PDB file of C-alpha atoms in Angstrom:
ATOM      1  CA  VAL A   1     188.904 169.911  10.991  1.00 91.00           C
ATOM      2  CA  GLN A   2     186.989 172.432  13.046  1.00 96.00           C
ATOM      3  CA  LEU A   3     183.538 171.380  14.203  1.00 97.00           C
ATOM      4  CA  GLN A   4     180.800 173.757  15.252  1.00 96.00           C
ATOM      5  CA  ALA A   5     177.697 172.356  16.900  1.00 97.00           C
ATOM      6  CA  SER A   6     174.520 174.405  16.955  1.00 97.00           C
ATOM      7  CA  GLY A   7     170.783 174.074  17.375  1.00 98.00           C
ATOM      8  CA  GLY A   8     170.551 173.516  21.100  1.00 98.00           C
ATOM      9  CA  GLY A   9     168.064 175.317  23.267  1.00 98.00           C
ATOM     10  CA  LEU A  10     165.263 175.035  25.776  1.00 98.00           C
ATOM     11  CA  VAL A  11     162.339 172.797  24.900  1.00 98.00           C
ATOM     12  CA  GLN A  12     159.486 171.191  26.790  1.00 98.00           C
ATOM     13  CA  ALA A  13     159.368 167.455  27.290  1.00 98.00           C
ATOM     14  CA  GLY A  14     157.922 165.801  24.221  1.00 98.00           C
ATOM     15  CA  GLY A  15     159.315 168.478  21.952  1.00 98.00           C
ATOM     16  CA  SER A  16     161.949 168.341  19.243  1.00 98.00           C
ATOM     17  CA  LEU A  17     165.254 169.919  18.371  1.00 98.00           C
ATOM     18  CA  ARG A  18     167.628 169.508  15.456  1.00 98.00           C
ATOM     19  CA  LEU A  19     171.317 169.803  16.112  1.00 98.00           C
ATOM     20  CA  SER A  20     173.796 170.589  13.375  1.00 98.00           C
ATOM     21  CA  CYS A  21     177.529 169.988  13.270  1.00 98.00           C
ATOM     22  CA  ALA A  22     179.216 172.091  10.616  1.00 97.00           C
ATOM     23  CA  ALA A  23     182.762 171.167   9.687  1.00 96.00           C
ATOM     24  CA  SER A  24     185.376 173.451   8.201  1.00 94.00           C
ATOM     25  CA  GLY A  25     188.996 173.204   7.246  1.00 93.00           C
ATOM     26  CA  ARG A  26     188.681 169.816   5.605  1.00 90.00           C
ATOM     27  CA  ALA A  27     186.039 167.745   3.897  1.00 91.00           C
ATOM     28  CA  ILE A  28     184.410 165.291   6.288  1.00 91.00           C
ATOM     29  CA  SER A  29     183.400 162.813   3.615  1.00 93.00           C
ATOM     30  CA  ARG A  30     186.016 160.314   4.830  1.00 94.00           C
ATOM     31  CA  TYR A  31     185.158 160.688   8.498  1.00 96.00           C
ATOM     32  CA  ALA A  32     182.706 158.966  10.763  1.00 97.00           C
ATOM     33  CA  MET A  33     180.666 161.560  12.631  1.00 97.00           C
ATOM     34  CA  GLY A  34     179.243 161.182  16.079  1.00 98.00           C
ATOM     35  CA  TRP A  35     177.285 162.859  18.825  1.00 98.00           C
ATOM     36  CA  PHE A  36     178.014 162.612  22.519  1.00 98.00           C
ATOM     37  CA  ARG A  37     176.497 164.314  25.518  1.00 98.00           C
ATOM     38  CA  GLN A  38     177.463 165.199  29.045  1.00 98.00           C
ATOM     39  CA  SER A  39     175.244 166.323  31.876  1.00 96.00           C
ATOM     40  CA  PRO A  40     176.465 167.765  35.199  1.00 91.00           C
ATOM     41  CA  GLY A  41     178.114 165.215  37.421  1.00 93.00           C
ATOM     42  CA  LYS A  42     178.093 162.546  34.749  1.00 96.00           C
ATOM     43  CA  GLU A  43     180.639 161.246  32.313  1.00 96.00           C
ATOM     44  CA  ARG A  44     180.369 161.995  28.641  1.00 97.00           C
ATOM     45  CA  GLU A  45     178.246 159.364  26.943  1.00 97.00           C
ATOM     46  CA  PHE A  46     177.799 158.145  23.403  1.00 98.00           C
ATOM     47  CA  VAL A  47     174.587 159.162  21.652  1.00 98.00           C
ATOM     48  CA  SER A  48     174.902 158.257  17.990  1.00 98.00           C
ATOM     49  CA  LEU A  49     177.296 157.865  15.084  1.00 98.00           C
ATOM     50  CA  ILE A  50     177.160 157.621  11.320  1.00 98.00           C
ATOM     51  CA  ASN A  51     179.896 156.297   9.077  1.00 97.00           C
ATOM     52  CA  TRP A  52     181.390 158.221   6.172  1.00 95.00           C
ATOM     53  CA  SER A  53     178.783 157.099   3.647  1.00 95.00           C
ATOM     54  CA  GLY A  54     175.741 157.000   5.889  1.00 95.00           C
ATOM     55  CA  GLY A  55     175.526 153.261   5.400  1.00 96.00           C
ATOM     56  CA  TYR A  56     176.201 152.442   9.025  1.00 97.00           C
ATOM     57  CA  ILE A  57     174.398 154.095  11.924  1.00 98.00           C
ATOM     58  CA  ASP A  58     174.446 153.349  15.633  1.00 98.00           C
ATOM     59  CA  TYR A  59     172.468 154.726  18.555  1.00 98.00           C
ATOM     60  CA  ALA A  60     172.631 154.475  22.290  1.00 98.00           C
ATOM     61  CA  ASN A  61     169.729 152.428  23.612  1.00 98.00           C
ATOM     62  CA  SER A  62     168.448 155.453  25.496  1.00 98.00           C
ATOM     63  CA  VAL A  63     167.765 157.388  22.275  1.00 98.00           C
ATOM     64  CA  LYS A  64     166.789 154.649  19.820  1.00 98.00           C
ATOM     65  CA  GLY A  65     163.495 155.377  18.133  1.00 98.00           C
ATOM     66  CA  ARG A  66     163.608 159.044  19.156  1.00 98.00           C
ATOM     67  CA  PHE A  67     166.809 160.423  17.646  1.00 98.00           C
ATOM     68  CA  THR A  68     167.930 160.293  14.029  1.00 98.00           C
ATOM     69  CA  ILE A  69     171.441 161.001  12.827  1.00 98.00           C
ATOM     70  CA  SER A  70     172.186 162.036   9.255  1.00 98.00           C
ATOM     71  CA  ARG A  71     174.832 163.768   7.221  1.00 98.00           C
ATOM     72  CA  ASP A  72     175.216 165.829   4.092  1.00 97.00           C
ATOM     73  CA  ASN A  73     178.778 165.522   2.846  1.00 96.00           C
ATOM     74  CA  GLY A  74     178.110 168.144   0.211  1.00 96.00           C
ATOM     75  CA  LYS A  75     177.401 170.637   2.990  1.00 96.00           C
ATOM     76  CA  ASN A  76     180.117 169.231   5.246  1.00 95.00           C
ATOM     77  CA  THR A  77     177.508 168.908   7.979  1.00 97.00           C
ATOM     78  CA  ALA A  78     176.050 166.244  10.232  1.00 97.00           C
ATOM     79  CA  TYR A  79     172.718 166.428  11.998  1.00 98.00           C
ATOM     80  CA  LEU A  80     170.930 164.988  14.979  1.00 98.00           C
ATOM     81  CA  GLN A  81     167.150 165.155  14.905  1.00 98.00           C
ATOM     82  CA  MET A  82     165.854 164.724  18.436  1.00 98.00           C
ATOM     83  CA  ASN A  83     162.167 163.961  18.922  1.00 98.00           C
ATOM     84  CA  SER A  84     160.097 163.053  21.970  1.00 98.00           C
ATOM     85  CA  LEU A  85     162.646 164.708  24.177  1.00 98.00           C
ATOM     86  CA  LYS A  86     162.773 163.773  27.834  1.00 98.00           C
ATOM     87  CA  THR A  87     164.129 165.674  30.806  1.00 97.00           C
ATOM     88  CA  GLU A  88     166.935 163.133  31.035  1.00 97.00           C
ATOM     89  CA  ASP A  89     168.129 164.246  27.599  1.00 98.00           C
ATOM     90  CA  THR A  90     169.250 167.520  29.152  1.00 98.00           C
ATOM     91  CA  ALA A  91     172.994 167.836  28.546  1.00 98.00           C
ATOM     92  CA  VAL A  92     175.674 169.561  26.567  1.00 98.00           C
ATOM     93  CA  TYR A  93     175.858 167.841  23.193  1.00 98.00           C
ATOM     94  CA  TYR A  94     179.153 167.506  21.369  1.00 98.00           C
ATOM     95  CA  CYS A  95     179.895 166.410  17.840  1.00 97.00           C
ATOM     96  CA  ALA A  96     183.001 164.507  16.890  1.00 97.00           C
ATOM     97  CA  ALA A  97     184.742 163.305  13.749  1.00 97.00           C
ATOM     98  CA  THR A  98     187.297 160.609  13.221  1.00 95.00           C
ATOM     99  CA  ILE A  99     188.251 158.086  10.570  1.00 94.00           C
ATOM    100  CA  ASN A 100     187.615 154.904  12.534  1.00 94.00           C
ATOM    101  CA  ARG A 101     183.990 154.499  13.576  1.00 94.00           C
ATOM    102  CA  GLU A 102     184.857 151.818  16.121  1.00 94.00           C
ATOM    103  CA  PHE A 103     187.176 154.220  17.903  1.00 93.00           C
ATOM    104  CA  LEU A 104     184.474 156.850  17.727  1.00 95.00           C
ATOM    105  CA  ARG A 105     181.954 154.475  19.298  1.00 94.00           C
ATOM    106  CA  ARG A 106     184.296 154.124  22.258  1.00 95.00           C
ATOM    107  CA  GLY A 107     184.587 157.881  22.588  1.00 94.00           C
ATOM    108  CA  HIS A 108     187.960 158.313  20.958  1.00 95.00           C
ATOM    109  CA  SER A 109     187.884 161.001  18.331  1.00 94.00           C
ATOM    110  CA  GLU A 110     190.445 163.028  16.465  1.00 94.00           C
ATOM    111  CA  PHE A 111     188.261 166.115  16.360  1.00 96.00           C
ATOM    112  CA  TRP A 112     185.709 167.504  18.800  1.00 97.00           C
ATOM    113  CA  GLY A 113     183.464 170.491  18.535  1.00 95.00           C
ATOM    114  CA  LEU A 114     182.408 172.834  21.266  1.00 94.00           C
ATOM    115  CA  GLY A 115     179.137 171.738  22.753  1.00 94.00           C
ATOM    116  CA  THR A 116     175.634 173.045  22.435  1.00 98.00           C
ATOM    117  CA  GLN A 117     173.339 173.043  25.446  1.00 98.00           C
ATOM    118  CA  VAL A 118     170.062 171.147  25.275  1.00 98.00           C
ATOM    119  CA  THR A 119     167.665 171.698  28.153  1.00 98.00           C
ATOM    120  CA  VAL A 120     164.389 169.791  28.369  1.00 98.00           C
ATOM    121  CA  SER A 121     161.875 171.075  30.885  1.00 98.00           C
ATOM    122  CA  SER A 122     159.053 169.051  32.415  1.00 95.00           C
TER     123      SER A 122
END
């Protein structure tokens, strides 16, 4: 599976962005999908995940109520809607796909995409 994240950019605090993670090479309908982020000098951190059916969703406490993860298996794509963005959300965002959502929650994924930069200005 090849994953391509897109939708990052520069936005003012309080603004919104929608990230997309398009998969190719294999259908992702059996995979849990997740988003992680990494800012300079910090370790990569979990942001959100969604299981294969969309019936289970998890968020990091720092983004709960502001970010929404979703997926469209027919389009082989996952999304991350980010609202009420804060300067501390600035990071490179990565999408990931793996079968086991518990592994994914701990940052272990079979497939990773290249990141997309999100910059939130004050």
